[in-house]
Each structure stands twice: as structure tokens, then as C-alpha cells.
mmCIF file with all atom_site columns, C-alpha atoms in Angstrom:
data_model
loop_
_atom_site.group_PDB
_atom_site.id
_atom_site.type_symbol
_atom_site.label_atom_id
_atom_site.label_alt_id
_atom_site.label_comp_id
_atom_site.label_asym_id
_atom_site.label_entity_id
_atom_site.label_seq_id
_atom_site.pdbx_PDB_ins_code
_atom_site.Cartn_x
_atom_site.Cartn_y
_atom_site.Cartn_z
_atom_site.occupancy
_atom_site.B_iso_or_equiv
_atom_site.pdbx_formal_charge
_atom_site.auth_seq_id
_atom_site.auth_comp_id
_atom_site.auth_asym_id
_atom_site.auth_atom_id
_atom_site.pdbx_PDB_model_num
ATOM 1   C CA . MET R 1 1   ? 72.535  40.832 112.126 1.00 51.00 ? 25  MET R CA 1
ATOM 2   C CA . THR R 1 2   ? 74.705  37.633 112.544 1.00 58.00 ? 26  THR R CA 1
ATOM 3   C CA . ARG R 1 3   ? 75.610  35.370 109.729 1.00 62.00 ? 27  ARG R CA 1
ATOM 4   C CA . ARG R 1 4   ? 76.068  31.990 110.048 1.00 66.00 ? 28  ARG R CA 1
ATOM 5   C CA . ARG R 1 5   ? 79.055  30.378 108.561 1.00 71.00 ? 29  ARG R CA 1
ATOM 6   C CA . HIS R 1 6   ? 78.654  27.593 106.252 1.00 73.00 ? 30  HIS R CA 1
ATOM 7   C CA . LEU R 1 7   ? 80.671  24.627 107.089 1.00 78.00 ? 31  LEU R CA 1
ATOM 8   C CA . PRO R 1 8   ? 81.725  22.053 104.201 1.00 80.00 ? 32  PRO R CA 1
ATOM 9   C CA . ASN R 1 9   ? 80.369  18.445 104.693 1.00 86.00 ? 33  ASN R CA 1
ATOM 10  C CA . ASP R 1 10  ? 82.808  15.409 104.042 1.00 88.00 ? 34  ASP R CA 1
ATOM 11  C CA . ASP R 1 11  ? 82.008  15.318 100.309 1.00 90.00 ? 35  ASP R CA 1
ATOM 12  C CA . ASP R 1 12  ? 82.714  18.918 99.588  1.00 87.00 ? 36  ASP R CA 1
ATOM 13  C CA . ILE R 1 13  ? 86.230  18.393 101.317 1.00 86.00 ? 37  ILE R CA 1
ATOM 14  C CA . SER R 1 14  ? 87.044  14.969 99.637  1.00 90.00 ? 38  SER R CA 1
ATOM 15  C CA . ALA R 1 15  ? 86.052  16.600 96.152  1.00 91.00 ? 39  ALA R CA 1
ATOM 16  C CA . PHE R 1 16  ? 88.233  19.749 97.045  1.00 87.00 ? 40  PHE R CA 1
ATOM 17  C CA . ARG R 1 17  ? 91.193  17.594 97.839  1.00 87.00 ? 41  ARG R CA 1
ATOM 18  C CA . GLN R 1 18  ? 90.688  15.668 94.607  1.00 90.00 ? 42  GLN R CA 1
ATOM 19  C CA . ALA R 1 19  ? 90.700  19.055 92.773  1.00 89.00 ? 43  ALA R CA 1
ATOM 20  C CA . LEU R 1 20  ? 94.216  19.817 94.461  1.00 86.00 ? 44  LEU R CA 1
ATOM 21  C CA . GLN R 1 21  ? 95.929  16.820 93.633  1.00 87.00 ? 45  GLN R CA 1
ATOM 22  C CA . ALA R 1 22  ? 94.445  16.973 89.865  1.00 90.00 ? 46  ALA R CA 1
ATOM 23  C CA . ALA R 1 23  ? 96.167  20.221 89.962  1.00 88.00 ? 47  ALA R CA 1
ATOM 24  C CA . GLY R 1 24  ? 99.053  18.612 90.695  1.00 87.00 ? 48  GLY R CA 1
ATOM 25  C CA . VAL R 1 25  ? 99.516  20.681 94.219  1.00 84.00 ? 49  VAL R CA 1
ATOM 26  C CA . ARG R 1 26  ? 101.776 18.558 96.757  1.00 80.00 ? 50  ARG R CA 1
ATOM 27  C CA . ARG R 1 27  ? 101.556 18.817 100.570 1.00 76.00 ? 51  ARG R CA 1
ATOM 28  C CA . ILE R 1 28  ? 104.398 20.551 101.742 1.00 74.00 ? 52  ILE R CA 1
ATOM 29  C CA . ALA R 1 29  ? 107.144 18.923 103.651 1.00 73.00 ? 53  ALA R CA 1
ATOM 30  C CA . THR R 1 30  ? 108.018 21.465 106.592 1.00 72.00 ? 54  THR R CA 1
ATOM 31  C CA . ASN R 1 31  ? 105.776 23.839 107.984 1.00 68.00 ? 55  ASN R CA 1
ATOM 32  C CA . GLN R 1 32  ? 108.830 26.560 108.428 1.00 68.00 ? 56  GLN R CA 1
ATOM 33  C CA . ALA R 1 33  ? 109.268 29.630 106.833 1.00 64.00 ? 57  ALA R CA 1
ATOM 34  C CA . ASP R 1 34  ? 112.331 30.481 104.750 1.00 62.00 ? 58  ASP R CA 1
ATOM 35  C CA . PRO R 1 35  ? 113.827 33.760 106.377 1.00 61.00 ? 59  PRO R CA 1
ATOM 36  C CA . GLY R 1 36  ? 115.518 34.525 102.905 1.00 63.00 ? 60  GLY R CA 1
ATOM 37  C CA . LYS R 1 37  ? 119.029 34.726 104.772 1.00 61.00 ? 61  LYS R CA 1
ATOM 38  C CA . PRO R 1 38  ? 121.912 33.027 103.584 1.00 62.00 ? 62  PRO R CA 1
ATOM 39  C CA . LYS R 1 39  ? 122.844 30.283 105.432 1.00 63.00 ? 63  LYS R CA 1
ATOM 40  C CA . ARG R 1 40  ? 126.165 30.038 106.996 1.00 64.00 ? 64  ARG R CA 1
ATOM 41  C CA . ASN R 1 41  ? 128.784 28.036 104.899 1.00 68.00 ? 65  ASN R CA 1
ATOM 42  C CA . ALA R 1 42  ? 130.690 26.004 107.587 1.00 69.00 ? 66  ALA R CA 1
ATOM 43  C CA . ASP R 1 43  ? 133.358 24.758 105.329 1.00 73.00 ? 67  ASP R CA 1
ATOM 44  C CA . ALA R 1 44  ? 134.224 28.508 104.068 1.00 69.00 ? 68  ALA R CA 1
ATOM 45  C CA . HIS R 1 45  ? 134.357 29.876 107.731 1.00 65.00 ? 69  HIS R CA 1
ATOM 46  C CA . GLN R 1 46  ? 136.699 26.577 108.824 1.00 71.00 ? 70  GLN R CA 1
ATOM 47  C CA . ALA R 1 47  ? 138.800 27.262 105.880 1.00 71.00 ? 71  ALA R CA 1
ATOM 48  C CA . ARG R 1 48  ? 139.110 30.869 106.807 1.00 67.00 ? 72  ARG R CA 1
ATOM 49  C CA . ARG R 1 49  ? 139.580 30.085 110.500 1.00 66.00 ? 73  ARG R CA 1
ATOM 50  C CA . ASN R 1 50  ? 142.337 27.421 109.666 1.00 69.00 ? 74  ASN R CA 1
ATOM 51  C CA . ALA R 1 51  ? 143.966 30.008 107.407 1.00 65.00 ? 75  ALA R CA 1
ATOM 52  C CA . ALA R 1 52  ? 144.139 32.258 110.389 1.00 61.00 ? 76  ALA R CA 1
ATOM 53  C CA . VAL R 1 53  ? 145.610 30.375 112.956 1.00 62.00 ? 77  VAL R CA 1
ATOM 54  C CA . GLU R 1 54  ? 148.080 28.610 110.447 1.00 61.00 ? 78  GLU R CA 1
ATOM 55  C CA . SER R 1 55  ? 149.642 31.708 109.474 1.00 51.00 ? 79  SER R CA 1
ATOM 56  C CA . SER R 1 56  ? 152.384 32.585 111.417 1.00 40.00 ? 80  SER R CA 1
ATOM 57  C CA . THR R 1 57  ? 152.638 36.402 110.923 1.00 41.00 ? 81  THR R CA 1
ATOM 58  C CA . PRO R 1 58  ? 149.022 37.697 110.680 1.00 41.00 ? 82  PRO R CA 1
ATOM 59  C CA . GLN R 1 59  ? 150.421 41.289 111.171 1.00 43.00 ? 83  GLN R CA 1
ATOM 60  C CA . ALA R 1 60  ? 152.754 40.997 108.275 1.00 40.00 ? 84  ALA R CA 1
ATOM 61  C CA . SER R 1 61  ? 150.358 40.235 105.922 1.00 43.00 ? 85  SER R CA 1
ATOM 62  C CA . GLY R 1 62  ? 147.629 42.458 107.430 1.00 49.00 ? 86  GLY R CA 1
ATOM 63  C CA . ARG R 1 63  ? 146.134 45.435 105.726 1.00 50.00 ? 87  ARG R CA 1
ATOM 64  C CA . THR R 1 64  ? 144.396 47.025 109.049 1.00 52.00 ? 88  THR R CA 1
ATOM 65  C CA . SER R 1 65  ? 146.358 48.473 111.730 1.00 54.00 ? 89  SER R CA 1
ATOM 66  C CA . ASP R 1 66  ? 147.219 46.808 115.203 1.00 55.00 ? 90  ASP R CA 1
ATOM 67  C CA . GLY R 1 67  ? 147.578 50.004 117.008 1.00 60.00 ? 91  GLY R CA 1
ATOM 68  C CA . ARG R 1 68  ? 145.426 52.119 119.294 1.00 68.00 ? 92  ARG R CA 1
ATOM 69  C CA . VAL R 1 69  ? 142.132 52.820 118.271 1.00 77.00 ? 93  VAL R CA 1
ATOM 70  C CA . GLU R 1 70  ? 139.322 55.185 119.358 1.00 83.00 ? 94  GLU R CA 1
ATOM 71  C CA . ALA R 1 71  ? 136.944 53.444 122.063 1.00 83.00 ? 95  ALA R CA 1
ATOM 72  C CA . VAL R 1 72  ? 133.323 53.642 121.173 1.00 87.00 ? 96  VAL R CA 1
ATOM 73  C CA . ARG R 1 73  ? 130.259 52.890 123.556 1.00 88.00 ? 97  ARG R CA 1
ATOM 74  C CA . PRO R 1 74  ? 128.450 49.692 123.564 1.00 87.00 ? 98  PRO R CA 1
ATOM 75  C CA . SER R 1 75  ? 125.395 51.012 122.088 1.00 89.00 ? 99  SER R CA 1
ATOM 76  C CA . GLU R 1 76  ? 126.836 53.461 119.949 1.00 92.00 ? 100 GLU R CA 1
ATOM 77  C CA . TYR R 1 77  ? 125.504 53.938 116.313 1.00 94.00 ? 101 TYR R CA 1
ATOM 78  C CA . LEU R 1 78  ? 128.403 53.366 113.810 1.00 94.00 ? 102 LEU R CA 1
ATOM 79  C CA . GLU R 1 79  ? 128.449 54.727 110.346 1.00 95.00 ? 103 GLU R CA 1
ATOM 80  C CA . PHE R 1 80  ? 131.118 55.466 107.737 1.00 96.00 ? 104 PHE R CA 1
ATOM 81  C CA . SER R 1 81  ? 130.852 55.966 103.818 1.00 95.00 ? 105 SER R CA 1
ATOM 82  C CA . VAL R 1 82  ? 133.362 57.250 101.244 1.00 94.00 ? 106 VAL R CA 1
ATOM 83  C CA . PRO R 1 83  ? 132.831 60.854 100.531 1.00 92.00 ? 107 PRO R CA 1
ATOM 84  C CA . ASP R 1 84  ? 131.361 60.271 96.438  1.00 92.00 ? 108 ASP R CA 1
ATOM 85  C CA . LEU R 1 85  ? 128.871 57.423 97.754  1.00 93.00 ? 109 LEU R CA 1
ATOM 86  C CA . PRO R 1 86  ? 125.551 58.406 96.624  1.00 94.00 ? 110 PRO R CA 1
ATOM 87  C CA . TRP R 1 87  ? 122.975 59.363 99.453  1.00 95.00 ? 111 TRP R CA 1
ATOM 88  C CA . ARG R 1 88  ? 120.248 56.980 98.508  1.00 96.00 ? 112 ARG R CA 1
ATOM 89  C CA . THR R 1 89  ? 122.751 54.177 98.540  1.00 95.00 ? 113 THR R CA 1
ATOM 90  C CA . PHE R 1 90  ? 123.818 54.900 102.171 1.00 96.00 ? 114 PHE R CA 1
ATOM 91  C CA . SER R 1 91  ? 120.406 55.407 103.193 1.00 96.00 ? 115 SER R CA 1
ATOM 92  C CA . GLN R 1 92  ? 119.129 52.277 101.925 1.00 96.00 ? 116 GLN R CA 1
ATOM 93  C CA . LEU R 1 93  ? 122.291 50.513 103.746 1.00 96.00 ? 117 LEU R CA 1
ATOM 94  C CA . LYS R 1 94  ? 121.426 52.341 106.842 1.00 95.00 ? 118 LYS R CA 1
ATOM 95  C CA . ARG R 1 95  ? 117.869 51.125 106.535 1.00 95.00 ? 119 ARG R CA 1
ATOM 96  C CA . GLY R 1 96  ? 118.784 47.466 106.283 1.00 94.00 ? 120 GLY R CA 1
ATOM 97  C CA . GLN R 1 97  ? 117.264 47.480 102.464 1.00 95.00 ? 121 GLN R CA 1
ATOM 98  C CA . THR R 1 98  ? 120.330 46.403 101.165 1.00 94.00 ? 122 THR R CA 1
ATOM 99  C CA . GLU R 1 99  ? 120.360 42.504 101.091 1.00 94.00 ? 123 GLU R CA 1
ATOM 100 C CA . TRP R 1 100 ? 123.499 40.878 102.857 1.00 94.00 ? 124 TRP R CA 1
ATOM 101 C CA . GLN R 1 101 ? 124.735 37.924 101.035 1.00 95.00 ? 125 GLN R CA 1
ATOM 102 C CA . ALA R 1 102 ? 127.158 36.607 103.929 1.00 94.00 ? 126 ALA R CA 1
ATOM 103 C CA . GLY R 1 103 ? 127.754 37.084 107.331 1.00 95.00 ? 127 GLY R CA 1
ATOM 104 C CA . LEU R 1 104 ? 130.812 36.562 109.781 1.00 94.00 ? 128 LEU R CA 1
ATOM 105 C CA . ASP R 1 105 ? 130.383 36.304 113.482 1.00 94.00 ? 129 ASP R CA 1
ATOM 106 C CA . LEU R 1 106 ? 133.571 37.345 115.339 1.00 93.00 ? 130 LEU R CA 1
ATOM 107 C CA . HIS R 1 107 ? 132.221 36.299 118.978 1.00 89.00 ? 131 HIS R CA 1
ATOM 108 C CA . GLY R 1 108 ? 134.716 34.113 120.809 1.00 86.00 ? 132 GLY R CA 1
ATOM 109 C CA . TYR R 1 109 ? 138.004 35.632 118.734 1.00 89.00 ? 133 TYR R CA 1
ATOM 110 C CA . THR R 1 110 ? 140.975 36.975 120.258 1.00 88.00 ? 134 THR R CA 1
ATOM 111 C CA . LEU R 1 111 ? 141.669 40.417 118.774 1.00 87.00 ? 135 LEU R CA 1
ATOM 112 C CA . GLU R 1 112 ? 144.470 39.178 116.559 1.00 90.00 ? 136 GLU R CA 1
ATOM 113 C CA . GLU R 1 113 ? 141.992 36.236 115.467 1.00 92.00 ? 137 GLU R CA 1
ATOM 114 C CA . ALA R 1 114 ? 139.136 38.467 114.850 1.00 92.00 ? 138 ALA R CA 1
ATOM 115 C CA . ARG R 1 115 ? 141.552 41.095 112.492 1.00 92.00 ? 139 ARG R CA 1
ATOM 116 C CA . ALA R 1 116 ? 142.849 37.989 110.390 1.00 93.00 ? 140 ALA R CA 1
ATOM 117 C CA . GLU R 1 117 ? 139.124 36.612 110.219 1.00 94.00 ? 141 GLU R CA 1
ATOM 118 C CA . LEU R 1 118 ? 137.832 39.720 109.113 1.00 95.00 ? 142 LEU R CA 1
ATOM 119 C CA . GLU R 1 119 ? 140.557 40.585 106.617 1.00 94.00 ? 143 GLU R CA 1
ATOM 120 C CA . SER R 1 120 ? 140.213 37.030 105.228 1.00 94.00 ? 144 SER R CA 1
ATOM 121 C CA . PHE R 1 121 ? 136.348 37.232 104.988 1.00 95.00 ? 145 PHE R CA 1
ATOM 122 C CA . LEU R 1 122 ? 136.608 40.601 103.129 1.00 95.00 ? 146 LEU R CA 1
ATOM 123 C CA . ARG R 1 123 ? 139.130 39.306 100.611 1.00 94.00 ? 147 ARG R CA 1
ATOM 124 C CA . ASP R 1 124 ? 136.541 36.212 100.269 1.00 94.00 ? 148 ASP R CA 1
ATOM 125 C CA . ALA R 1 125 ? 133.898 38.661 99.629  1.00 94.00 ? 149 ALA R CA 1
ATOM 126 C CA . ALA R 1 126 ? 135.392 40.676 97.329  1.00 93.00 ? 150 ALA R CA 1
ATOM 127 C CA . SER R 1 127 ? 136.543 37.878 95.096  1.00 92.00 ? 151 SER R CA 1
ATOM 128 C CA . GLN R 1 128 ? 132.906 36.527 94.943  1.00 93.00 ? 152 GLN R CA 1
ATOM 129 C CA . GLY R 1 129 ? 131.606 39.963 93.955  1.00 93.00 ? 153 GLY R CA 1
ATOM 130 C CA . LEU R 1 130 ? 129.618 40.319 96.840  1.00 95.00 ? 154 LEU R CA 1
ATOM 131 C CA . ARG R 1 131 ? 127.999 43.678 97.164  1.00 95.00 ? 155 ARG R CA 1
ATOM 132 C CA . CYS R 1 132 ? 126.718 43.796 100.939 1.00 96.00 ? 156 CYS R CA 1
ATOM 133 C CA . VAL R 1 133 ? 127.941 41.690 104.035 1.00 96.00 ? 157 VAL R CA 1
ATOM 134 C CA . LEU R 1 134 ? 126.904 41.534 107.504 1.00 96.00 ? 158 LEU R CA 1
ATOM 135 C CA . VAL R 1 135 ? 129.693 41.370 110.268 1.00 96.00 ? 159 VAL R CA 1
ATOM 136 C CA . VAL R 1 136 ? 128.792 40.616 114.044 1.00 95.00 ? 160 VAL R CA 1
ATOM 137 C CA . HIS R 1 137 ? 131.077 42.203 116.483 1.00 92.00 ? 161 HIS R CA 1
ATOM 138 C CA . GLY R 1 138 ? 129.496 42.228 119.534 1.00 90.00 ? 162 GLY R CA 1
ATOM 139 C CA . LYS R 1 139 ? 129.338 44.743 122.138 1.00 85.00 ? 163 LYS R CA 1
ATOM 140 C CA . ALA R 1 140 ? 130.634 43.175 125.288 1.00 78.00 ? 164 ALA R CA 1
ATOM 141 C CA . TRP R 1 141 ? 133.379 44.872 127.059 1.00 72.00 ? 165 TRP R CA 1
ATOM 142 C CA . GLY R 1 142 ? 136.965 43.415 126.832 1.00 65.00 ? 166 GLY R CA 1
ATOM 143 C CA . THR R 1 143 ? 138.508 41.787 130.114 1.00 64.00 ? 167 THR R CA 1
ATOM 144 C CA . ASN R 1 144 ? 141.078 44.455 130.257 1.00 66.00 ? 168 ASN R CA 1
ATOM 145 C CA . ALA R 1 145 ? 139.428 47.399 128.562 1.00 68.00 ? 169 ALA R CA 1
ATOM 146 C CA . ASP R 1 146 ? 136.331 49.480 129.704 1.00 71.00 ? 170 ASP R CA 1
ATOM 147 C CA . PHE R 1 147 ? 135.100 49.716 126.189 1.00 82.00 ? 171 PHE R CA 1
ATOM 148 C CA . PRO R 1 148 ? 133.965 46.985 123.795 1.00 86.00 ? 172 PRO R CA 1
ATOM 149 C CA . VAL R 1 149 ? 137.349 46.124 122.155 1.00 88.00 ? 173 VAL R CA 1
ATOM 150 C CA . LEU R 1 150 ? 136.135 44.051 118.905 1.00 90.00 ? 174 LEU R CA 1
ATOM 151 C CA . LYS R 1 151 ? 133.477 46.899 118.097 1.00 92.00 ? 175 LYS R CA 1
ATOM 152 C CA . SER R 1 152 ? 136.040 49.620 118.404 1.00 91.00 ? 176 SER R CA 1
ATOM 153 C CA . HIS R 1 153 ? 138.792 47.986 116.472 1.00 92.00 ? 177 HIS R CA 1
ATOM 154 C CA . THR R 1 154 ? 136.166 46.703 113.804 1.00 93.00 ? 178 THR R CA 1
ATOM 155 C CA . ASN R 1 155 ? 135.320 50.494 113.234 1.00 93.00 ? 179 ASN R CA 1
ATOM 156 C CA . THR R 1 156 ? 138.639 51.368 112.763 1.00 92.00 ? 180 THR R CA 1
ATOM 157 C CA . TRP R 1 157 ? 139.893 48.353 110.664 1.00 93.00 ? 181 TRP R CA 1
ATOM 158 C CA . LEU R 1 158 ? 136.696 49.065 108.054 1.00 94.00 ? 182 LEU R CA 1
ATOM 159 C CA . ARG R 1 159 ? 137.577 52.754 107.862 1.00 93.00 ? 183 ARG R CA 1
ATOM 160 C CA . GLU R 1 160 ? 141.203 51.429 106.659 1.00 91.00 ? 184 GLU R CA 1
ATOM 161 C CA . TRP R 1 161 ? 139.997 48.776 104.239 1.00 92.00 ? 185 TRP R CA 1
ATOM 162 C CA . PRO R 1 162 ? 140.297 49.670 100.484 1.00 90.00 ? 186 PRO R CA 1
ATOM 163 C CA . GLY R 1 163 ? 137.464 47.803 99.132  1.00 92.00 ? 187 GLY R CA 1
ATOM 164 C CA . VAL R 1 164 ? 134.774 49.239 101.926 1.00 95.00 ? 188 VAL R CA 1
ATOM 165 C CA . LEU R 1 165 ? 132.835 51.791 100.682 1.00 95.00 ? 189 LEU R CA 1
ATOM 166 C CA . ALA R 1 166 ? 130.217 52.291 103.266 1.00 96.00 ? 190 ALA R CA 1
ATOM 167 C CA . PHE R 1 167 ? 129.317 50.708 106.578 1.00 97.00 ? 191 PHE R CA 1
ATOM 168 C CA . CYS R 1 168 ? 126.678 51.407 109.401 1.00 97.00 ? 192 CYS R CA 1
ATOM 169 C CA . SER R 1 169 ? 125.075 49.716 112.609 1.00 96.00 ? 193 SER R CA 1
ATOM 170 C CA . ALA R 1 170 ? 122.370 47.038 111.428 1.00 95.00 ? 194 ALA R CA 1
ATOM 171 C CA . ILE R 1 171 ? 118.909 47.203 112.062 1.00 94.00 ? 195 ILE R CA 1
ATOM 172 C CA . ASP R 1 172 ? 117.794 45.403 115.187 1.00 93.00 ? 196 ASP R CA 1
ATOM 173 C CA . ILE R 1 173 ? 116.651 42.165 113.486 1.00 93.00 ? 197 ILE R CA 1
ATOM 174 C CA . ASP R 1 174 ? 120.373 41.818 112.033 1.00 92.00 ? 198 ASP R CA 1
ATOM 175 C CA . GLY R 1 175 ? 122.060 42.513 115.074 1.00 92.00 ? 199 GLY R CA 1
ATOM 176 C CA . GLY R 1 176 ? 121.534 46.379 115.706 1.00 93.00 ? 200 GLY R CA 1
ATOM 177 C CA . THR R 1 177 ? 124.370 48.103 117.154 1.00 93.00 ? 201 THR R CA 1
ATOM 178 C CA . GLY R 1 178 ? 126.212 44.583 117.876 1.00 93.00 ? 202 GLY R CA 1
ATOM 179 C CA . ALA R 1 179 ? 126.800 44.366 114.312 1.00 95.00 ? 203 ALA R CA 1
ATOM 180 C CA . VAL R 1 180 ? 127.471 46.211 111.217 1.00 96.00 ? 204 VAL R CA 1
ATOM 181 C CA . TYR R 1 181 ? 126.462 46.267 107.363 1.00 97.00 ? 205 TYR R CA 1
ATOM 182 C CA . ILE R 1 182 ? 129.233 46.473 105.040 1.00 96.00 ? 206 ILE R CA 1
ATOM 183 C CA . LEU R 1 183 ? 128.906 47.486 101.669 1.00 97.00 ? 207 LEU R CA 1
ATOM 184 C CA . LEU R 1 184 ? 131.893 46.797 98.950  1.00 96.00 ? 208 LEU R CA 1
ATOM 185 C CA . ARG R 1 185 ? 133.253 48.326 96.351  1.00 91.00 ? 209 ARG R CA 1
ATOM 186 C CA . LYS R 1 186 ? 132.154 46.367 92.946  1.00 83.00 ? 210 LYS R CA 1
ATOM 187 C CA . ARG R 1 187 ? 134.400 44.209 90.931  1.00 71.00 ? 211 ARG R CA 1
ATOM 188 C CA . GLY R 1 188 ? 136.727 46.450 88.571  1.00 59.00 ? 212 GLY R CA 1
ATOM 189 C CA . ALA R 1 189 ? 135.426 49.572 90.021  1.00 54.00 ? 213 ALA R CA 1
#
């Protein structure tokens, strides 16, 4: 049994458009979906970068080590949490269900620039009361090393940072094993 679909005539289409207009419906300006991800704040990014470059002694003010780190493989899944973090909270972070509110991309930085940038970013996020952030460290091998340098160092630095409750590799859409979600301590906690 086949059904013929009723195609509206010009009068029906005109009446429909008039009803929409009378109801206050407006034509959309762009035909693009909003992915719901925070847009990169270029001013804050540039300010952090300038502060990192202008600092003459990044090691003196840094809270993270600049020593040797344990090498990780490019595709290795990273995860860490403080012992008393609820299992459910960490599980939601690992599944990508905790919405991240700001992001930092470390591609193109030297090791010292990346360390200073990460510290500055974490301080800014904590001062703004952000709960979850995303850091893209990449998984490219270093020029003088046979392991992903930024990924390995980020893994170590985040474990040392006092405001980090947990971190784990991101889901594929947010960068997979080339990025980490970071759960930050609540203000005053």
C-alpha cells in the first residue's frame, strides 16, 4: 500500500509564513550549530603568554618541578586522582561528562614556556573559580627525546599541583590521549 504525500500549494505556504511572522518567529542569521564549547579568550591567552615571556626567572616562581620525569607512551591513557575523591566524580570526569570551562593548548611551546603557561593557566582558572579545564599537551615525540616530552612533563606537573584533584586523558572528541581534563579544587575547600 503506497501513500501519496500531500504537497502544500502556494496559498498554504504563504499562510504558514504569515502565521510564523505573526507569532514573532524570526529567520535565523546563520546556519551553524553552537557546539557549546567555550570560545578561546585571545586576550587572556596573550596576557598569560606575555607574562610567561617577561618573567626572567620562571623556575624561581614555579610550583612544579623541572627535573626528570617518567616517560609515557604517545597513546598512553593518563589518570590521577587524590585518594579521597568520590569514585562517581572521577568516573564522570573520565567519561567526559564533566563540562570543561576553559582550555589551554601547549602546542608550539618550549618545555619551560609550557611549564610557565600551564602554571599561569591553573592559577587563573583557580582564581576564576573554574571546576574543570582542558589542557592539550599533544603526543608528539621531542626532538631530543624518544618520548612525548610535553605529555610526560604535564603528567608529572599536574600530580604536583596542589589545586588539582584529578586529571585524565580526554575523550576522542576533545583530543583523546593528546589532552587531559583537569578537575580543580573548589574555592575555599
